[in-house]
Amino acid sequence: MTLRQSRRRDWLPILSWAKAYRGETFANDALAAVIVTIMLIPQSLAYALLAGLPPQVGLYASILPLVAYAIFGTSRTLAVGPVAVVSLLTAAAVGQVAEQGTAGYLAAAIMLAVLSGTFLVLMGLFRLGFLANFLSHPVISGFITASGLIIAASQLKHIFGVDADGENLFLLLTSLARHISDLNLPTLMIGAGSTAFLFWVRKGLAPFLTAIGMDEKAAGMVAKAGPVLAVAVTIGLTAWLRLDAQGVAIVGEVEGSLPPLSVPRFDLALVKALIGPAILISIIGFVESISVAQTLAAKRRQRIDPDQELIALGAANLASGFSSGYPVTGGFARSAVNYDAGAETPAAGAYTAIGIGLAALFMTPLLTYLPKATLAATIIVAVLSLVDLKAVRETVRYSKSDGAAMIATILVTLGFGVEAGVVTGVALSLFLFLLKTSRPHMAIVGLVPGTEHFRNTDRHDVVTGTKVITLRVDESLYFANARGLEDAVYDLVAQNPSVRHFVLMCPAVNSIDASALESLEALNARLRDSEVTFHLSEVKGPVMDGLKRSRFMENLTGEVFLSQFSALRKLDPEIVVQHVSSVPNTLGGVSAEPPVKAV
């Protein structure tokens, strides 16, 4: 394979798996596509409703984006399309620039998809996938939990058949309380009945089918089609009993066509208003998508390329924007179904797109009498699975700081809306990172008797002497923690007037920036003035390379030891002789290694 061919396969993963595509693979992909299509049709309609868009837009966003991902994506089973959290973020962003139901609202949603796609592609091209790591898992989990509660609350108006709105949970609930007297009983019966049925389907249908003799895997697949049954039954009841005449809100006439292809009109004012939300949606969508893709890929020992995934998701969003859709990303539920149904390649997504396209062409007349309450029930059941209050308790028990950040993200999202929640989450993630790394764990270590190992004096029964102090720092050194290290060393030396050697043990130091290097130089000078020799031990190769390029090594009063044991053996040999029964002195023994400076 030539270098050019290799690069083509990196940019176009379809070239890798399409070459080995076989009839059996097609059969498995096609079966998975049928199952995912059945699941995706009601979901697409429901999430478009959540985003404040016409129902057919949800179908449009489930056609070309799937094809684009099949070409550029590295996950064999990720299913791309509208998802709950991104739909909620879309409604929040677009609602600030246009009114729902207007042409401007749809145009803004389309532009949001284009902006999100462009940002994702640029991130992929510049290999910036690592930026998503600055959103900690507790913050993401807290945001998704709060979003799930807000989404569920926002759909209660469709369940009750009343008018209610609000940007946060408090406003939503108070608005519902004010309008509860307008409750429509037929709507409530459809909404509550559909919700109860879908909850039962999720938990009880598969065991029921298994109990009556159906294969376990087949029963699971049938259970995934529960929303389709709820849609079919409520459409039939509404049309037969003319419940729309009794106040039941229905989807109404849905335009039956393939997505119209067009280039969105460029409006600078609109772009300025949406660029911030587009970036937030891109990052949240990528984090959700990559976590799903990596989880499923690990089960089959497959590889996911995060930077290529950025390009694939960007291409999917651009395809959605150019085909009258709105922002999309990989969804956990449908991806899990795709995986369980036996999908082997991204072609399953392309086949799903064909199924959705056929539905958009020929099934839309059947959706006229679809109650919005049924779609709301579908959303509520789907998003409540995202609410993980147990994770809050476990996170608080493990780490109070992470737990506090998680709770703060939840409260801000619930109290001030999703955009404020995202911004708070990002800010808290960065703050926690800086807080933890600016206060690294440092420990005075001593020799474990009878071994060559060194451990924390506060946790283990170890041996230390009066001549040598060894401080182990468990973090890379950079501008935020360099001064703290200086202060810690000065305090130690001041408290131990008999010390003659100070060793900075660096097994966890992966990098030293210019500020930290300056602090090390200051330490070296101050310790020299105090008649204390400054040494380093267990310095990693890349860090050592950097130190050798500086003047620090020329001025270092002590040595750089390859191991802490070799440092102690030279600086305080009496301790080694007294507490280590036999000291190896072969080329294979640690103690035989000379100091790095002497090499």
XYZ file of C-alpha atoms in Angstrom:
599
model
C 0.000 0.000 0.000
C 1.402 3.396 -0.982
C 1.517 6.390 1.359
C -1.137 8.118 -0.745
C -3.465 5.109 -0.475
C -2.920 4.991 3.279
C -3.854 8.657 3.623
C -6.953 8.147 1.519
C -8.071 5.362 3.826
C -7.415 7.544 6.862
C -9.597 10.326 5.421
C -12.165 7.933 3.921
C -12.599 4.949 6.263
C -15.199 3.569 3.843
C -12.279 2.468 1.629
C -11.079 0.156 4.394
C -14.262 -1.773 5.109
C -15.930 -1.595 1.684
C -13.133 -3.650 0.094
C -14.000 -6.645 2.287
C -17.777 -6.239 2.052
C -19.571 -9.558 1.530
C -23.101 -10.835 1.095
C -23.295 -12.031 4.696
C -22.183 -8.608 5.905
C -24.893 -7.006 3.769
C -27.543 -9.281 5.287
C -26.501 -8.369 8.836
C -26.324 -4.647 8.057
C -29.683 -4.685 6.280
C -31.397 -6.444 9.204
C -29.935 -3.925 11.666
C -31.056 -1.079 9.384
C -34.651 -2.327 9.352
C -34.761 -2.482 13.148
C -33.112 0.932 13.632
C -35.419 2.475 11.001
C -38.478 1.269 12.890
C -37.078 2.809 16.057
C -35.829 6.002 14.431
C -39.031 7.100 12.681
C -41.000 7.992 15.852
C -37.823 9.296 17.511
C -37.071 11.640 14.609
C -40.589 13.031 14.678
C -40.499 13.434 18.453
C -37.118 15.143 18.603
C -38.131 17.573 15.861
C -41.103 18.452 18.058
C -38.714 18.960 20.984
C -36.574 21.277 18.850
C -39.662 23.288 17.916
C -39.468 22.240 14.253
C -41.947 20.653 11.824
C -41.948 16.837 12.161
C -40.593 16.207 8.660
C -37.405 18.076 9.615
C -36.634 15.241 12.004
C -36.899 12.810 9.096
C -34.726 15.052 6.910
C -32.049 15.076 9.628
C -32.066 11.262 9.578
C -31.242 10.712 5.900
C -28.165 12.406 4.402
C -26.324 12.749 7.746
C -26.344 8.951 8.040
C -24.867 8.617 4.559
C -22.167 11.194 5.326
C -21.193 9.400 8.514
C -21.044 6.062 6.694
C -18.394 7.560 4.391
C -16.257 9.376 6.953
C -16.940 7.647 10.298
C -14.642 5.146 11.999
C -17.267 3.494 14.232
C -18.842 0.408 12.722
C -22.033 0.686 14.789
C -22.617 4.352 15.728
C -26.074 5.519 14.626
C -26.224 9.251 13.869
C -29.343 11.398 13.914
C -31.418 13.746 16.079
C -30.962 13.237 19.832
C -32.748 14.668 22.839
C -30.049 16.874 24.374
C -28.973 18.414 21.057
C -32.639 19.021 20.164
C -33.136 20.848 23.447
C -29.990 22.924 22.857
C -31.227 23.711 19.349
C -34.556 24.951 20.670
C -32.813 27.102 23.287
C -30.401 28.630 20.750
C -32.801 29.174 17.854
C -35.549 30.426 20.149
C -33.399 33.470 20.930
C -33.289 34.648 17.303
C -36.659 33.611 15.854
C -40.164 32.598 16.865
C -41.251 28.978 16.626
C -43.372 28.163 13.601
C -41.828 30.836 11.392
C -39.624 30.403 8.344
C -36.898 32.272 10.201
C -36.914 29.651 12.949
C -36.309 26.822 10.474
C -33.642 28.857 8.670
C -31.842 29.470 11.959
C -31.929 25.737 12.833
C -30.455 24.902 9.427
C -27.713 27.509 9.849
C -26.977 26.090 13.308
C -26.347 22.678 11.719
C -24.010 24.210 9.134
C -22.069 26.168 11.753
C -21.811 23.132 14.009
C -20.634 20.982 11.100
C -18.047 23.540 10.045
C -16.670 23.839 13.572
C -16.439 20.044 13.966
C -14.639 19.619 10.632
C -12.143 22.344 11.537
C -11.519 20.712 14.904
C -10.885 17.421 13.134
C -8.562 18.903 10.521
C -6.483 20.612 13.203
C -6.645 17.502 15.433
C -8.301 19.324 18.318
C -10.353 16.429 19.651
C -8.457 16.656 22.933
C -10.328 19.893 23.749
C -13.394 17.831 24.606
C -11.381 16.324 27.480
C -11.726 19.608 29.341
C -15.349 18.703 29.991
C -15.098 16.345 32.940
C -17.350 13.307 33.101
C -19.167 14.426 36.296
C -20.003 17.761 34.662
C -21.259 16.085 31.468
C -23.260 13.571 33.502
C -24.769 16.364 35.600
C -25.678 18.390 32.531
C -27.338 15.409 30.838
C -29.254 14.531 34.006
C -30.569 18.088 34.356
C -31.345 18.277 30.633
C -33.321 15.055 30.890
C -35.452 16.535 33.675
C -36.024 19.766 31.738
C -36.923 17.881 28.565
C -39.365 15.646 30.418
C -40.966 18.666 32.113
C -41.225 20.534 28.811
C -43.260 17.682 27.329
C -45.847 17.602 30.106
C -47.788 20.372 28.341
C -48.404 17.958 25.449
C -49.407 15.201 27.876
C -51.944 17.498 29.590
C -52.998 19.333 26.446
C -52.246 22.801 27.843
C -50.105 25.789 26.886
C -46.962 26.198 28.977
C -43.448 27.413 28.398
C -40.269 28.364 30.232
C -36.509 28.269 29.841
C -35.832 26.391 33.053
C -37.488 23.830 35.285
C -38.981 26.367 37.688
C -40.606 28.431 34.933
C -41.887 25.289 33.207
C -43.515 23.905 36.341
C -45.048 27.229 37.394
C -46.415 27.744 33.881
C -47.928 24.253 33.950
C -49.498 24.962 37.339
C -51.105 28.174 36.024
C -52.638 26.401 33.024
C -53.562 23.070 34.605
C -57.215 24.090 34.734
C -57.223 23.974 30.906
C -56.373 20.254 30.967
C -57.808 18.262 28.053
C -59.019 14.850 29.239
C -58.748 12.918 25.924
C -55.209 14.253 25.494
C -54.300 13.220 29.042
C -55.668 9.717 28.442
C -53.607 9.321 25.269
C -50.479 10.876 26.783
C -50.608 9.031 30.105
C -51.594 5.771 28.437
C -48.766 6.011 25.904
C -46.247 6.884 28.620
C -47.316 3.958 30.813
C -47.258 1.586 27.827
C -43.788 2.701 26.735
C -42.400 2.341 30.235
C -43.829 -1.186 30.359
C -42.413 -1.964 26.923
C -38.955 -0.834 28.036
C -38.920 -3.004 31.158
C -41.564 -5.677 30.792
C -42.223 -6.595 27.152
C -38.984 -8.471 26.490
C -39.303 -10.667 29.632
C -42.959 -11.315 28.739
C -42.089 -12.407 25.206
C -39.241 -14.554 26.497
C -41.593 -16.206 28.992
C -43.980 -17.253 26.222
C -41.178 -18.853 24.233
C -39.626 -16.179 22.023
C -35.860 -16.102 21.588
C -34.249 -13.636 24.017
C -32.495 -11.611 21.313
C -35.616 -11.478 19.134
C -37.700 -10.408 22.138
C -35.285 -7.547 22.775
C -35.539 -6.378 19.163
C -39.355 -6.500 19.230
C -39.383 -4.487 22.446
C -37.401 -1.740 20.709
C -40.292 -1.352 18.260
C -42.704 -0.473 21.073
C -42.894 3.242 20.146
C -44.036 2.295 16.627
C -46.922 0.314 18.100
C -47.879 3.258 20.347
C -47.808 5.568 17.317
C -49.942 3.214 15.202
C -52.564 2.626 17.887
C -52.979 6.277 18.874
C -53.154 7.373 15.219
C -55.935 4.815 14.656
C -57.869 5.868 17.753
C -57.564 9.586 16.989
C -58.685 9.179 13.393
C -61.537 6.775 14.240
C -62.919 8.790 17.171
C -62.024 12.182 15.636
C -60.309 13.135 18.871
C -58.756 16.132 17.147
C -62.219 17.686 17.198
C -62.224 17.216 20.975
C -59.063 19.233 21.471
C -56.379 16.583 20.985
C -53.424 18.269 19.298
C -52.204 16.323 16.273
C -49.186 16.607 14.008
C -51.388 17.518 11.048
C -50.455 17.266 7.423
C -46.802 16.353 6.959
C -45.093 17.189 3.706
C -44.160 13.953 1.945
C -40.874 14.373 0.103
C -37.193 13.744 0.233
C -35.208 16.513 1.933
C -34.819 19.523 -0.356
C -31.180 20.285 -1.099
C -30.143 23.917 -0.791
C -27.330 26.152 0.402
C -28.460 28.166 3.442
C -28.506 31.917 2.914
C -25.562 33.544 4.678
C -26.683 36.146 7.194
C -23.815 37.674 9.180
C -26.054 38.816 12.030
C -27.550 35.329 12.329
C -24.100 33.716 12.251
C -22.885 36.003 15.054
C -25.925 35.108 17.150
C -25.541 31.348 16.630
C -21.771 30.812 16.591
C -21.528 30.449 20.388
C -24.400 27.937 20.699
C -23.035 26.080 17.648
C -19.694 25.569 19.393
C -21.400 24.359 22.578
C -23.633 21.975 20.633
C -20.609 20.669 18.720
C -18.634 19.913 21.869
C -21.559 18.361 23.761
C -22.555 16.297 20.715
C -18.988 15.119 20.123
C -18.464 14.096 23.754
C -21.736 12.139 23.750
C -20.995 10.547 20.383
C -17.368 9.571 21.004
C -18.194 7.990 24.354
C -20.873 5.831 22.710
C -18.606 4.922 19.782
C -15.682 3.950 22.005
C -17.882 1.905 24.340
C -19.320 -0.158 21.486
C -15.998 -0.448 19.650
C -14.300 -1.838 22.761
C -16.731 -4.759 22.791
C -15.450 -5.848 19.367
C -11.853 -4.684 19.883
C -12.190 -2.105 17.144
C -10.419 1.247 16.952
C -12.001 4.702 16.993
C -10.092 7.731 15.707
C -11.403 10.768 17.654
C -10.091 13.333 15.161
C -11.633 11.462 12.214
C -14.863 11.223 14.223
C -14.871 15.017 14.418
C -14.667 15.170 10.629
C -17.394 12.520 10.277
C -19.784 14.274 12.673
C -18.985 17.582 10.975
C -19.796 16.085 7.581
C -23.047 14.684 9.005
C -24.073 18.106 10.320
C -23.148 19.825 7.070
C -25.213 17.232 5.206
C -28.089 17.926 7.582
C -27.823 21.677 7.048
C -27.701 21.374 3.263
C -30.763 19.093 3.327
C -33.037 21.220 5.549
C -32.202 19.408 8.769
C -30.835 20.520 12.120
C -27.837 19.493 14.310
C -27.281 15.764 14.794
C -24.899 13.490 16.670
C -24.511 9.845 17.649
C -27.242 8.546 19.935
C -26.694 5.903 22.614
C -30.038 4.098 22.413
C -30.176 3.637 18.645
C -26.451 2.841 18.461
C -26.936 0.124 21.072
C -29.843 -1.255 19.043
C -27.722 -1.108 15.896
C -24.975 -3.029 17.694
C -27.331 -5.623 19.197
C -29.041 -6.130 15.836
C -25.726 -7.243 14.361
C -24.581 -4.258 12.290
C -21.052 -4.903 11.034
C -20.211 -1.745 9.076
C -21.346 1.888 8.748
C -23.285 0.751 5.670
C -26.085 -0.113 8.103
C -26.515 3.623 8.631
C -26.763 4.215 4.884
C -29.421 1.504 4.613
C -31.275 3.138 7.518
C -31.194 6.401 5.563
C -32.887 4.604 2.659
C -35.597 3.369 5.022
C -36.165 6.839 6.458
C -36.238 8.257 2.929
C -38.963 5.805 1.933
C -40.892 6.728 5.070
C -40.578 10.423 4.225
C -41.912 9.740 0.730
C -44.767 7.331 1.369
C -45.665 7.204 5.073
C -46.207 10.863 5.884
C -49.948 10.847 4.972
C -50.412 8.270 7.747
C -48.989 10.676 10.304
C -51.677 13.340 9.985
C -53.631 12.111 13.020
C -50.574 11.355 15.142
C -51.214 12.955 18.583
C -48.447 15.197 19.849
C -49.067 13.579 23.231
C -47.754 10.279 21.843
C -44.572 11.942 20.628
C -44.225 13.648 24.007
C -44.557 10.260 25.728
C -41.827 8.888 23.461
C -39.525 11.746 24.458
C -40.266 11.462 28.181
C -39.546 7.735 28.299
C -36.354 8.171 26.270
C -34.889 11.079 28.266
C -35.709 9.816 31.737
C -33.240 7.017 31.062
C -30.612 9.766 30.886
C -31.389 10.911 34.425
C -28.835 9.259 36.708
C -29.271 10.518 40.244
C -27.395 7.491 41.567
C -24.267 8.803 39.827
C -24.549 12.028 41.856
C -24.434 10.110 45.127
C -21.537 7.917 43.997
C -19.541 10.895 42.695
C -19.997 12.844 45.937
C -18.885 9.817 47.952
C -15.757 9.359 45.805
C -14.751 13.011 45.305
C -16.377 15.936 47.060
C -14.979 18.450 44.540
C -16.236 16.509 41.519
C -19.536 15.925 43.284
C -19.880 19.642 44.017
C -19.201 20.470 40.359
C -21.770 17.899 39.259
C -24.435 19.230 41.633
C -23.667 22.828 40.652
C -24.043 21.981 36.959
C -27.389 20.292 37.649
C -28.708 23.198 39.702
C -27.576 25.883 37.243
C -29.051 23.963 34.305
C -32.347 23.438 36.104
C -32.494 26.986 37.430
C -31.147 29.058 34.546
C -31.464 26.924 31.417
C -29.335 24.618 29.306
C -26.943 27.201 27.851
C -26.081 28.544 31.300
C -25.641 24.936 32.411
C -23.195 24.177 29.583
C -21.146 27.317 30.235
C -21.085 26.541 33.953
C -20.021 22.980 33.230
C -17.135 24.072 31.011
C -16.018 26.699 33.541
C -16.194 24.221 36.433
C -14.266 21.589 34.462
C -11.444 24.038 33.768
C -11.530 25.349 37.334
C -11.290 21.853 38.814
C -8.427 20.983 36.479
C -6.489 24.075 37.497
C -7.357 23.577 41.165
C -6.170 19.960 41.247
C -3.003 20.505 39.254
C -2.084 23.704 41.092
C -2.162 21.796 44.374
C -0.383 18.564 43.471
C -0.052 15.769 45.967
C 3.443 15.804 47.444
C 4.854 13.319 49.907
C 8.038 12.860 51.903
C 9.143 9.315 51.145
C 11.339 6.821 52.943
C 12.846 3.405 52.304
C 10.676 0.351 52.952
C 12.967 -1.917 55.054
C 14.332 -4.930 53.214
C 13.416 -3.531 49.788
C 14.473 -0.911 47.260
C 11.031 0.714 47.308
C 10.099 4.127 48.684
C 6.745 5.080 50.121
C 4.939 7.971 51.815
C 6.110 8.423 55.401
C 2.550 9.281 56.467
C 1.148 5.998 55.175
C 3.858 3.395 55.625
C 6.421 2.241 58.155
C 9.543 3.429 56.353
C 13.097 4.457 57.192
C 14.363 8.009 56.816
C 17.598 9.689 57.890
C 18.604 13.163 58.971
C 20.980 13.823 56.076
C 18.591 13.311 53.164
C 15.033 14.478 52.543
C 13.203 13.080 49.519
C 10.044 14.780 48.289
C 7.949 13.007 45.665
C 5.727 15.261 43.556
C 2.794 13.518 41.849
C 2.013 15.995 39.065
C 3.655 17.674 36.108
C 5.251 20.995 37.023
C 3.936 24.154 35.403
C 3.235 27.784 36.181
C 0.223 27.098 38.401
C 1.989 24.808 40.870
C 5.659 25.820 40.622
C 5.501 28.403 43.405
C 3.718 25.941 45.678
C 6.560 23.463 45.190
C 9.105 26.142 46.081
C 7.284 26.993 49.302
C 6.971 23.314 50.274
C 10.704 22.705 49.786
C 11.732 25.822 51.719
C 9.512 24.815 54.627
C 10.949 21.297 54.704
C 14.547 22.510 54.730
C 13.787 25.099 57.400
C 12.199 22.442 59.611
C 15.180 20.073 59.228
C 18.394 22.037 59.953
C 20.577 18.902 59.838
C 19.664 17.994 56.261
C 22.504 18.081 53.722
C 20.817 16.666 50.602
C 17.401 17.345 49.117
C 16.100 14.932 46.441
C 13.119 15.798 44.256
C 11.642 12.451 43.160
C 9.890 12.839 39.787
C 8.264 9.552 38.661
C 4.930 11.292 37.938
C 6.351 14.441 36.326
C 5.568 14.287 32.614
C 6.566 17.842 31.750
C 8.230 20.946 33.195
C 7.329 24.306 31.674
C 9.454 27.459 31.646
C 7.899 28.821 34.853
C 8.562 25.575 36.699
C 12.119 25.475 35.336
C 12.695 28.947 36.750
C 11.398 27.712 40.112
C 13.810 24.758 40.010
C 16.671 27.154 39.296
C 15.578 29.321 42.233
C 15.398 26.229 44.448
C 18.884 25.210 43.386
C 20.280 28.647 44.263
C 18.464 28.937 47.604
C 19.445 25.427 48.676
C 23.067 26.093 47.695
C 23.050 29.162 49.905
C 21.699 26.971 52.709
C 24.513 24.454 52.122
C 22.027 21.847 50.915
C 22.735 19.926 47.727
C 19.823 19.664 45.263
C 19.288 16.318 43.469
C 16.670 14.822 41.150
C 15.671 11.179 40.783
C 13.563 9.063 38.435
C 13.257 11.805 35.835
C 11.497 10.672 32.657
C 13.368 10.753 29.360
C 11.418 13.557 27.610
C 11.652 15.716 30.745
C 15.372 15.027 30.979
C 15.808 16.015 27.331
C 14.268 19.390 28.098
C 16.421 19.940 31.167
C 19.565 19.190 29.180
C 18.656 21.975 26.756
C 18.634 24.500 29.606
C 21.355 25.940 31.857
C 19.783 24.207 34.837
C 21.895 21.068 34.403
C 25.106 23.097 34.321
C 24.286 24.829 37.595
C 22.699 21.878 39.432
C 24.600 21.396 42.688
C 23.784 17.709 42.898
C 23.104 14.847 40.535
C 20.232 13.294 38.612
C 19.745 9.669 39.642
C 18.035 7.043 37.566
C 16.401 5.533 40.663
C 15.693 6.765 44.159
C 17.453 3.757 45.647
C 20.698 4.605 43.839
C 20.350 8.158 45.147
C 19.984 7.013 48.749
C 22.777 4.455 48.410
C 25.188 7.215 47.446
C 23.913 10.032 49.662
C 23.244 8.046 52.858
C 24.806 4.575 52.483
C 24.465 3.796 56.200
C 20.666 3.510 55.909
C 20.982 1.172 52.941
C 23.511 -1.053 54.749
C 21.406 -1.215 57.909
C 17.989 -1.812 56.371
C 18.583 -3.710 53.126
C 19.897 -7.218 53.698
C 21.604 -7.552 50.320
C 22.272 -4.812 47.821
C 22.426 -6.089 44.235
C 25.472 -4.891 42.369
C 25.004 -6.334 38.902
C 24.070 -4.718 35.654
C 20.513 -5.939 36.209
C 20.263 -4.354 39.673
C 18.843 -0.890 40.134
C 21.524 0.114 42.607
C 24.263 -0.513 40.040
C 23.009 2.282 37.776
C 25.144 5.439 37.796
C 23.632 8.903 38.160
C 22.350 10.339 34.903
C 24.631 13.345 35.171
C 27.674 11.103 35.128
C 26.667 9.382 31.902
